[in-house]
Amino acid sequence: MAGASPKNSEGLFEKRGGFVKLKTKVGWFFFICILDICLFGAVVKLVSEAYPREISTLSQVYKVKEDRKEGEGKCVALTFDDGPHRECTPKLLDGLKERGVHATFFLMGQNIEGNENIIKRMKEEGHLIGNHGYSHVQMTKADPAKAKEAVEKTSQMIEKITGEKPEYLRPPYGDWNGKLEEELDMELTPVFWSVDSLDWKLRNKDRIVRRVLKETQDGSMILMHDIFPTSVSAALELVDQLTKEGYSFVTADELMID
Ligand code: NI
């Protein structure tokens, strides 16, 4: 096909008549495309940094504790971090109550004030309440004394409402190590997860449900966040689907690391 291309082309800035316009438009089109891609990337980065994010590489394999009676069938624990949330958590509690299901809530100290009634309700309705720190900081990177103070403050806030000190801690991002455990020197048992719903990222009921169903097995510790409406609707849909599959629901204290 030699000779088919224009002989006096000067790239996007063709000088000849109407051709100039067309080529310049093509140039602008690509320029705007590239700008859009950059903007989209920046927005995605901002959104993903603005929301809580758990480091799934630190997930563990969980199983049902030995002392659970045999023949009770498959079971899983639904766990919710970062709440309580004024609107989402009560909706979740309504749905769990309707279905007779108990879950585990790891509360963030900074979200407790003003939501005391929601926490009272969790306790009254048989859910397990744990500690998720005061604010969402990576504890291995924080000053140990400050990290300890923040966790203790949260435990005290919870105890004031429920009358019981929490026994379990879910470190934000699952960020934990032996050194931190020694430094904190507390009687809290760290709880991680084996199935990460990625609900904070997916924000789509069907996608969250699909992902969790694919990964769930007997003894799974499922990580979710009761601060997004899509997480609440996904969690209730999961309860219905997993019940049909023969699962029952336990609280995090009934599972252990395998
Ligand atoms: Ni969290």
PDB file of C-alpha atoms and ligand atoms in Angstrom, residues 52 54 81-82 108 132 136 172-173 225, ligand 1:
ATOM      1  CA  PRO A  52     -10.728   2.404  56.085  1.00  0.00           C
ATOM      2  CA  GLU A  54      -7.795  -3.644  56.046  1.00  0.00           C
ATOM      3  CA  ASP A  81     -15.546  -3.103  62.145  1.00  0.00           C
ATOM      4  CA  ASP A  82     -15.423   0.697  62.353  1.00  0.00           C
ATOM      5  CA  MET A 108     -14.094   2.401  67.188  1.00  0.00           C
ATOM      6  CA  HIS A 132     -11.198  -1.650  67.308  1.00  0.00           C
ATOM      7  CA  HIS A 136      -8.149   4.108  62.860  1.00  0.00           C
ATOM      8  CA  PRO A 172      -7.085  -1.583  62.593  1.00  0.00           C
ATOM      9  CA  TYR A 173      -5.789  -2.931  59.251  1.00  0.00           C
ATOM     10  CA  HIS A 225     -17.884  -2.850  58.027  1.00  0.00           C
TER      11      HIS A 225
HETATM   12 NI    NI B   1     -11.212  -0.902  60.546  1.00  0.00          NI
END
